[in-house]
CSV table of C-alpha atoms and ligand atoms in Angstrom, one decimal:
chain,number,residue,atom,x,y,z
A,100,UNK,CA,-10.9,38.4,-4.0
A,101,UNK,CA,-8.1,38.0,-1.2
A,102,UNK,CA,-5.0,36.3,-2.0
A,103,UNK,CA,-6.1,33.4,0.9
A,104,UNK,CA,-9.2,32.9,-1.5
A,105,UNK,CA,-9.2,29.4,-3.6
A,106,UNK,CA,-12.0,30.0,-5.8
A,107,UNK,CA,-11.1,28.8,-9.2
A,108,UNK,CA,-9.0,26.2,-8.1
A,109,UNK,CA,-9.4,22.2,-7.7
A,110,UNK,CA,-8.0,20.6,-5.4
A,111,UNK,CA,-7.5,17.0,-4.6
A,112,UNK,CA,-7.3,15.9,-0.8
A,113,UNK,CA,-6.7,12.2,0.2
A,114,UNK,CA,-7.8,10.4,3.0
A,115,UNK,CA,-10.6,12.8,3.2
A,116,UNK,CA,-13.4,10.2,4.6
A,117,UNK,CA,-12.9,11.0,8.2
A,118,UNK,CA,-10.1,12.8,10.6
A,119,UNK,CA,-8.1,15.9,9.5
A,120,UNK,CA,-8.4,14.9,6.0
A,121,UNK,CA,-12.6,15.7,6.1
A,122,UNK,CA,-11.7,18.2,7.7
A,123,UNK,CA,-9.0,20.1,5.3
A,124,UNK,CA,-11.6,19.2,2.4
A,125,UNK,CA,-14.5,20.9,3.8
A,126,UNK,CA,-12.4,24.1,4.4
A,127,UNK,CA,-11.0,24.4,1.1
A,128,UNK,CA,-14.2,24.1,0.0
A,129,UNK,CA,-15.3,26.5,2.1
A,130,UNK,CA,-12.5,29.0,1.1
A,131,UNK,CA,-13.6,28.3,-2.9
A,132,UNK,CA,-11.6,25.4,-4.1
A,133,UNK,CA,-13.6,22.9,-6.2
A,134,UNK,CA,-12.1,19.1,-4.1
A,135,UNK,CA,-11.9,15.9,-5.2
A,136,UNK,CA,-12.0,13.8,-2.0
A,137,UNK,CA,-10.1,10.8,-2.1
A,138,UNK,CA,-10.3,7.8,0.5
A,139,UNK,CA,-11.1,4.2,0.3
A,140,UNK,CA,-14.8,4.4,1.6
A,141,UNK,CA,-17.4,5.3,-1.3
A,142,UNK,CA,-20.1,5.3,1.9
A,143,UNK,CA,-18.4,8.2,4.3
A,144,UNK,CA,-17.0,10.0,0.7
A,145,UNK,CA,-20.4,10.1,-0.6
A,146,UNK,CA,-21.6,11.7,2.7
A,147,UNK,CA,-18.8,14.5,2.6
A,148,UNK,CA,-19.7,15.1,-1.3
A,149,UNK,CA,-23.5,15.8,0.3
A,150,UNK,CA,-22.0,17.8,3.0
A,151,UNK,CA,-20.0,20.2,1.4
A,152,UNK,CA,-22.4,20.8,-1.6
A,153,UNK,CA,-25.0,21.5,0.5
A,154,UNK,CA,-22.8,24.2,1.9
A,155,UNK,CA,-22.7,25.6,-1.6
A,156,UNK,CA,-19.4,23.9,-2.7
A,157,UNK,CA,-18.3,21.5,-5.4
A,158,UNK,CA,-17.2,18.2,-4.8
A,159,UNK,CA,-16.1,14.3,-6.2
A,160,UNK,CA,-16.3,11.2,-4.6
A,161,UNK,CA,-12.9,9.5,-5.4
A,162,UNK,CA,-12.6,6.0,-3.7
A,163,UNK,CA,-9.2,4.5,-4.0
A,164,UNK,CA,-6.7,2.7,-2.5
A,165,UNK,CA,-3.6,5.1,-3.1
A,166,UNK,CA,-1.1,2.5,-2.1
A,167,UNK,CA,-2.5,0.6,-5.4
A,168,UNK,CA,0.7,1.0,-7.9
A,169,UNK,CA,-0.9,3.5,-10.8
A,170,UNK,CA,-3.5,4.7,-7.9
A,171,UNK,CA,-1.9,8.1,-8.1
A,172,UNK,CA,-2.4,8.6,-11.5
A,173,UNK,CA,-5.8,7.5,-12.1
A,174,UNK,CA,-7.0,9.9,-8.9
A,175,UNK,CA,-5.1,12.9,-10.6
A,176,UNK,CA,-6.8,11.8,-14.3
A,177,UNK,CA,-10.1,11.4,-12.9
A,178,UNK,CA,-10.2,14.5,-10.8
A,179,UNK,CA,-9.1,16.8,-14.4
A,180,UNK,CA,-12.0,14.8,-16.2
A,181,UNK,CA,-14.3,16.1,-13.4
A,182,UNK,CA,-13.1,19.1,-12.7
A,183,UNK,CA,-11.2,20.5,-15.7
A,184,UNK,CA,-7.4,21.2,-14.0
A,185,UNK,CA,-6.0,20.2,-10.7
A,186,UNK,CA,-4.1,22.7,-9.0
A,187,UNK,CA,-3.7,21.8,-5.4
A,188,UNK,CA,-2.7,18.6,-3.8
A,189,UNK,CA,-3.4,17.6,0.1
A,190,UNK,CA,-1.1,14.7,0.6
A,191,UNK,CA,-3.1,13.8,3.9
A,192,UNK,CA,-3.8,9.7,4.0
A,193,UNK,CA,-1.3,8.1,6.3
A,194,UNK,CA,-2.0,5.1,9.1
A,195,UNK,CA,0.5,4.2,12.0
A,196,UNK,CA,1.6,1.3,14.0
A,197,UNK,CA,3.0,1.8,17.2
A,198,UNK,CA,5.2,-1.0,17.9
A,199,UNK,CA,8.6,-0.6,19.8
A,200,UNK,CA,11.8,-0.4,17.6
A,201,UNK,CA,12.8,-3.9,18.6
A,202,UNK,CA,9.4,-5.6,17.4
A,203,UNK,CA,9.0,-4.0,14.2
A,204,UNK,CA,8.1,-6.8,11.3
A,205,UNK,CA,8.7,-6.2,8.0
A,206,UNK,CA,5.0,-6.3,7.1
A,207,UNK,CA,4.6,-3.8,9.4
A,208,UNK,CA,7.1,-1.4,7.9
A,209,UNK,CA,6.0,-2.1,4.4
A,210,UNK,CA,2.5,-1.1,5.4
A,211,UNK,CA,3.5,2.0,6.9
A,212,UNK,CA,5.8,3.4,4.8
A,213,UNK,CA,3.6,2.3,1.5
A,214,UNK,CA,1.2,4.8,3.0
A,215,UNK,CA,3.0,7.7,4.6
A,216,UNK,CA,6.0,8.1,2.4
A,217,UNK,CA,5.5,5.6,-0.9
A,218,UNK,CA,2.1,7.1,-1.6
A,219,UNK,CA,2.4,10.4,-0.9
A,220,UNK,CA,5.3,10.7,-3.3
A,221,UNK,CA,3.4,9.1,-6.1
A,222,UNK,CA,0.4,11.5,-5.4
A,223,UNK,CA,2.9,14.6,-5.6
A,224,UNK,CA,4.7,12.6,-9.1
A,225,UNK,CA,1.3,12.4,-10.5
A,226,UNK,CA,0.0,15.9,-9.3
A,227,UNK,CA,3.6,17.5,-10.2
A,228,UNK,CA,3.0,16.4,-14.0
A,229,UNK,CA,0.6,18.6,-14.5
A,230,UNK,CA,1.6,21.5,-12.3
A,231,UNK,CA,4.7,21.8,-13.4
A,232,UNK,CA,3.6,21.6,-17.4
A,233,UNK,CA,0.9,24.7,-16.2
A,234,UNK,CA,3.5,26.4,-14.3
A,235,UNK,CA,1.3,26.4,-11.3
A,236,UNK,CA,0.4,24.2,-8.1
A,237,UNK,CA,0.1,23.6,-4.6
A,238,UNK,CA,0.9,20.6,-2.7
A,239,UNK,CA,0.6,20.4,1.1
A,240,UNK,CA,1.9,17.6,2.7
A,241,UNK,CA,0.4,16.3,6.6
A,242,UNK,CA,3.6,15.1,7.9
A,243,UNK,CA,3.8,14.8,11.8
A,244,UNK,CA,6.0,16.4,14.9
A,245,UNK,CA,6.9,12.6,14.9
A,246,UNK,CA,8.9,13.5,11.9
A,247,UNK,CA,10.4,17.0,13.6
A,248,UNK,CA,11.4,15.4,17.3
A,249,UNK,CA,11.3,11.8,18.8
A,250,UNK,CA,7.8,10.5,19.5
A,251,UNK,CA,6.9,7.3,21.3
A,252,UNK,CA,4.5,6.7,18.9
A,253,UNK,CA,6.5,4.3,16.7
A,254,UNK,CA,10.4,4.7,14.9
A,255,UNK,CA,8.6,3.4,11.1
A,256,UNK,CA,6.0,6.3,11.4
A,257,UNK,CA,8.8,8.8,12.3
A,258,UNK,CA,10.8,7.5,9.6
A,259,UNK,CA,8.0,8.0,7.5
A,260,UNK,CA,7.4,11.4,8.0
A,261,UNK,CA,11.0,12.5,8.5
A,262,UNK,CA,10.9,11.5,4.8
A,263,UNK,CA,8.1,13.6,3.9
A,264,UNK,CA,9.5,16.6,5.4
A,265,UNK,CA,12.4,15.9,3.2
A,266,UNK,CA,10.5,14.8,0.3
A,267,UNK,CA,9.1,18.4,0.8
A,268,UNK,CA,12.5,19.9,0.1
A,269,UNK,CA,13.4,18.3,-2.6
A,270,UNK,CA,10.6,18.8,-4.5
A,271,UNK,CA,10.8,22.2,-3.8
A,272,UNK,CA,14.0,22.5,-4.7
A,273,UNK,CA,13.0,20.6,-7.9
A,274,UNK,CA,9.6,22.1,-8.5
A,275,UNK,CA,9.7,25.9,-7.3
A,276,UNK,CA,11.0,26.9,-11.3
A,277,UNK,CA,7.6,25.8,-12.2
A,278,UNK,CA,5.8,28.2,-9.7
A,279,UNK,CA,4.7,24.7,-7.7
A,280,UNK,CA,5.3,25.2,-4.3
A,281,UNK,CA,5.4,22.1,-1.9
A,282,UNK,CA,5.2,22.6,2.1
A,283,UNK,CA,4.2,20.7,4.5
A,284,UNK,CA,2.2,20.6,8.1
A,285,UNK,CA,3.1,18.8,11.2
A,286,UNK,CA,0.6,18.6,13.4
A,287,UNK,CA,1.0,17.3,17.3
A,288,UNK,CA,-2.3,15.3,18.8
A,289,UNK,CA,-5.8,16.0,17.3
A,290,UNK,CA,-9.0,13.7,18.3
A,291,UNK,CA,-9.5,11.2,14.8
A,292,UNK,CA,-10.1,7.6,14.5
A,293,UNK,CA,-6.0,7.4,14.5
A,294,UNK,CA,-5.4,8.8,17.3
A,295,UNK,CA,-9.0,8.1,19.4
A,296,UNK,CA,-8.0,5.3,21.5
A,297,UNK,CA,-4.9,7.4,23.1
A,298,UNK,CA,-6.6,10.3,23.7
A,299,UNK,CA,-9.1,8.3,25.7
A,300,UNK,CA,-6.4,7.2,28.4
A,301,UNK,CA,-6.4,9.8,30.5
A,302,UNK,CA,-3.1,9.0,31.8
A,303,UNK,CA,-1.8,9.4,28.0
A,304,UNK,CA,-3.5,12.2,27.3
A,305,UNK,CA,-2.2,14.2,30.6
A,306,UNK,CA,1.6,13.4,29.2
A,307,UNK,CA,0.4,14.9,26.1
A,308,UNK,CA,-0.8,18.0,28.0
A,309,UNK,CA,2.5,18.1,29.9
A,310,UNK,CA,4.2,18.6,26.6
A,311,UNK,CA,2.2,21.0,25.0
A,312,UNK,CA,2.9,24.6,26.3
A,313,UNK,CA,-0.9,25.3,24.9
A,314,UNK,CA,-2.1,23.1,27.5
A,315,UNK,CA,-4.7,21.3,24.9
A,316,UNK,CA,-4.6,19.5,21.7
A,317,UNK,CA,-5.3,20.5,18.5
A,318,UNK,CA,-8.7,20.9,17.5
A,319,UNK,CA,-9.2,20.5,13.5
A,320,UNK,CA,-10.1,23.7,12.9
A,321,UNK,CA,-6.6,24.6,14.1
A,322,UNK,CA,-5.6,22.7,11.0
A,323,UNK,CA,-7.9,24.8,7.8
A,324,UNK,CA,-6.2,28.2,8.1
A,325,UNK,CA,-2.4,26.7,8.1
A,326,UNK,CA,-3.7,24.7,5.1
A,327,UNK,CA,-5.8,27.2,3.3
A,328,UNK,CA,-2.7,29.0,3.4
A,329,UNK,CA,-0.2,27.0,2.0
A,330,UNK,CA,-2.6,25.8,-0.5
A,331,UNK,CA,-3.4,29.7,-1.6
A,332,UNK,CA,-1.2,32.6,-3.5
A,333,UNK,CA,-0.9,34.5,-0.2
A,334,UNK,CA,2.0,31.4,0.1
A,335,UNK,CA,3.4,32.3,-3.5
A,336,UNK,CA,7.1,32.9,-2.0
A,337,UNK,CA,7.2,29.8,-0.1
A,338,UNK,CA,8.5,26.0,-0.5
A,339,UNK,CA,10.4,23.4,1.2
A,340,UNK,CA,9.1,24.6,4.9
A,341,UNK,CA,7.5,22.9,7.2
A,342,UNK,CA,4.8,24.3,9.8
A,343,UNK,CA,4.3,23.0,13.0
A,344,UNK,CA,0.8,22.9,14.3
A,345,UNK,CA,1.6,21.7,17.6
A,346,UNK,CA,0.5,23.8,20.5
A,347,UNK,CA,4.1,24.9,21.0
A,348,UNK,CA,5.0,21.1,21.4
A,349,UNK,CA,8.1,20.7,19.0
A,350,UNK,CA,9.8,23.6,21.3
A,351,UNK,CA,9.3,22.5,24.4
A,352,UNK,CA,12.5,21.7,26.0
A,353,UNK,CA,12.0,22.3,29.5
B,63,LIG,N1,-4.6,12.8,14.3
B,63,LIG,C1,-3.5,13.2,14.7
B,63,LIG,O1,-3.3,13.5,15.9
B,63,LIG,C2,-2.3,13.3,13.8
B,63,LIG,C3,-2.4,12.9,12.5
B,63,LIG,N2,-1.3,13.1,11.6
B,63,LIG,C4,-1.4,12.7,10.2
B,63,LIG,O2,-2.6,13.3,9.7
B,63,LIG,C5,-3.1,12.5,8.6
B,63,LIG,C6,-4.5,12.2,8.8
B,63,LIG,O3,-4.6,11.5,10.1
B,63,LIG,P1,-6.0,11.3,10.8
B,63,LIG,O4,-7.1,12.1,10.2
B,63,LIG,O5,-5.8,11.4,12.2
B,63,LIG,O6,-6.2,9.7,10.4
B,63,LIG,P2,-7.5,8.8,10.2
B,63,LIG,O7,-7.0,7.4,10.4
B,63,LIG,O8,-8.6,9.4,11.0
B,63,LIG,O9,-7.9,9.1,8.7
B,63,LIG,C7,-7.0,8.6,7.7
B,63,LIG,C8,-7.7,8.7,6.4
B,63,LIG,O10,-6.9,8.1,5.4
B,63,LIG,C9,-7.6,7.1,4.6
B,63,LIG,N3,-6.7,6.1,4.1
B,63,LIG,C10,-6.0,5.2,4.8
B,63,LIG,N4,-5.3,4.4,4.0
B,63,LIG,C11,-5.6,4.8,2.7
B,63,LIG,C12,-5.3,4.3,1.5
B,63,LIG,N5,-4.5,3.2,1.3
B,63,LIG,N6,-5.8,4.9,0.4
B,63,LIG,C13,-6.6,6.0,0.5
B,63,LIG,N7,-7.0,6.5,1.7
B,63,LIG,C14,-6.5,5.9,2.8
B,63,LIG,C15,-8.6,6.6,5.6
B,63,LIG,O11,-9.7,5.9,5.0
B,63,LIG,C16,-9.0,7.8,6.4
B,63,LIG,O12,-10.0,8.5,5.7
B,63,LIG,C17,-2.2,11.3,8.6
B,63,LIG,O13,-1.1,11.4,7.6
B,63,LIG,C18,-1.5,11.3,10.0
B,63,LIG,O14,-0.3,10.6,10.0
B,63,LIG,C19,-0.2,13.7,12.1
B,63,LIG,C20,0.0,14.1,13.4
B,63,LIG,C21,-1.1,13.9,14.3
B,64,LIG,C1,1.5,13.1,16.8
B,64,LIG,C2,1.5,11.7,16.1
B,64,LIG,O1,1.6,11.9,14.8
B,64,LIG,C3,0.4,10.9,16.6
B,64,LIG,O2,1.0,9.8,17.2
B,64,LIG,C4,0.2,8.7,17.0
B,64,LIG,O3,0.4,7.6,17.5
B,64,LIG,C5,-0.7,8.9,15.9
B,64,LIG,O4,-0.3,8.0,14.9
B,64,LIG,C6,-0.6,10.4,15.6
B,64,LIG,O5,-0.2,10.4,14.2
């Protein structure tokens, strides 16, 4: 068994119905982790559950709302009472709204940062609980570039995941005594129901092209082998970092 192999471990990914998330839990399936997929649709959860055991996997149909105060802890409970352990957290569910700075409401940053920051702390708290009392876990945060350089995608979302990238450190700071390491990945553009309606513009998407030394976006595949990584014991030395999955984007100065 290779040290990138995640059979024997369980592994809880949120916002898994659709996007990168469905994406990140059908590879660590694929790689041997038992997931517990976590979204708020039973219907498209139900349909990944399907997918991935006909693939010869194991999987659970969590639906939750994780911005739902004791959400966190009742996803982490139920996911041990199906599976036994938890052992690897993929902090992925996050939303955006891409109003300029000057427009932002207060509903609108309360939405965005419940998600992308609020959430995906109280998912590693709840996850961290019991890592840290086994003295082992995994938790892989889906930050953005938007939290590495200036996007104009929106200031709350950058906030947001600014935050997690620092989350990240200090929970690996906290954490990495407990043999829990904590990372996360940044990705730049990659075609999902977020970001869909950009990447139709062609104008848009030829400004992302301009910035992207690649010369494409990211296709979710891209995404499985950074994640499978981090979420494996080939990582067992690292925490706090952050990985870019970017196309070169987050480098490109001129
Ligand atoms: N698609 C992209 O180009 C990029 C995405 N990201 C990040 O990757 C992550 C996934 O993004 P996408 O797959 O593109 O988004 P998406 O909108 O396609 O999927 C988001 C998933 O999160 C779930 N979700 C939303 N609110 C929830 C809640 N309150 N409780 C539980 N689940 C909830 C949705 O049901 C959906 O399954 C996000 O954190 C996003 O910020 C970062 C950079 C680029
Ligand atoms: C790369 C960004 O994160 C991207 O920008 C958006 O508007 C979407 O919200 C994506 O997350």
């Amino acid at each position: 068994m290779t040290r990138f192999d995640l059979t024997g471990k369980t592994a809880v990914i949120t916002g898994a119905g659709r996007g990168i998330g469905r994406a990140l839990a059908r590879g660590l399936a694929e790689a041997g982790a038992q997931v517990a997929v976590v979204s708020r649709s039973q219907a498209q959860l139900d349909e990944l559950v399907q997918e991935i055991e006909q693939a010869g996997g194991r999987a659970f149909a969590i639906a939750a709302d994780i911005t739902e105060s004791g959400a966190p802890e009742q996803v982490v409970q139920a996911t041990i009472e199906q599976f036994g352990g938890l052992h690897i957290l993929v902090n992925n569910a996050g939303m955006n709204i891409r109003s300029k700075a000057l427009d932002v409401t207060e509903e609108e940053w309360d939405r965005i940062t419940a998600l992308d920051l609020k959430a995906a702390f109280f998912m590693a708290q709840a996850a961290g609980k019991v890592m840290c009392e086994q003295k082992y876990g995994r938790i892989v945060n889906i930050a953005s570039v938007g939290g590495l350089v200036a996007l104009r995608t929106g200031v709350v979302y950058a906030a947001s995941k600014a935050g997690v990238i620092q989350m990240t450190r200090v929970l690996a700071l906290e954490w990495s005594k407990f043999g829990v390491c904590v990372n996360t990945i940044a990705p730049w553009y990659f075609r999902t129901p977020l970001t869909e309606t950009l990447l139709n513009d062609p104008a848009y998407l030829q400004d992302i092209l301009n910035r992207t030394p690649m010369g494409r976006i990211g296709e979710l595949e891209d995404l499985i082998g950074p994640a499978i990584f981090l979420a494996s014991d080939a990582a067992a030395y690292i925490s706090g970092q952050t990985i870019a999955v970017d196309g070169g984007m987050s480098v490109y100065g001129f």
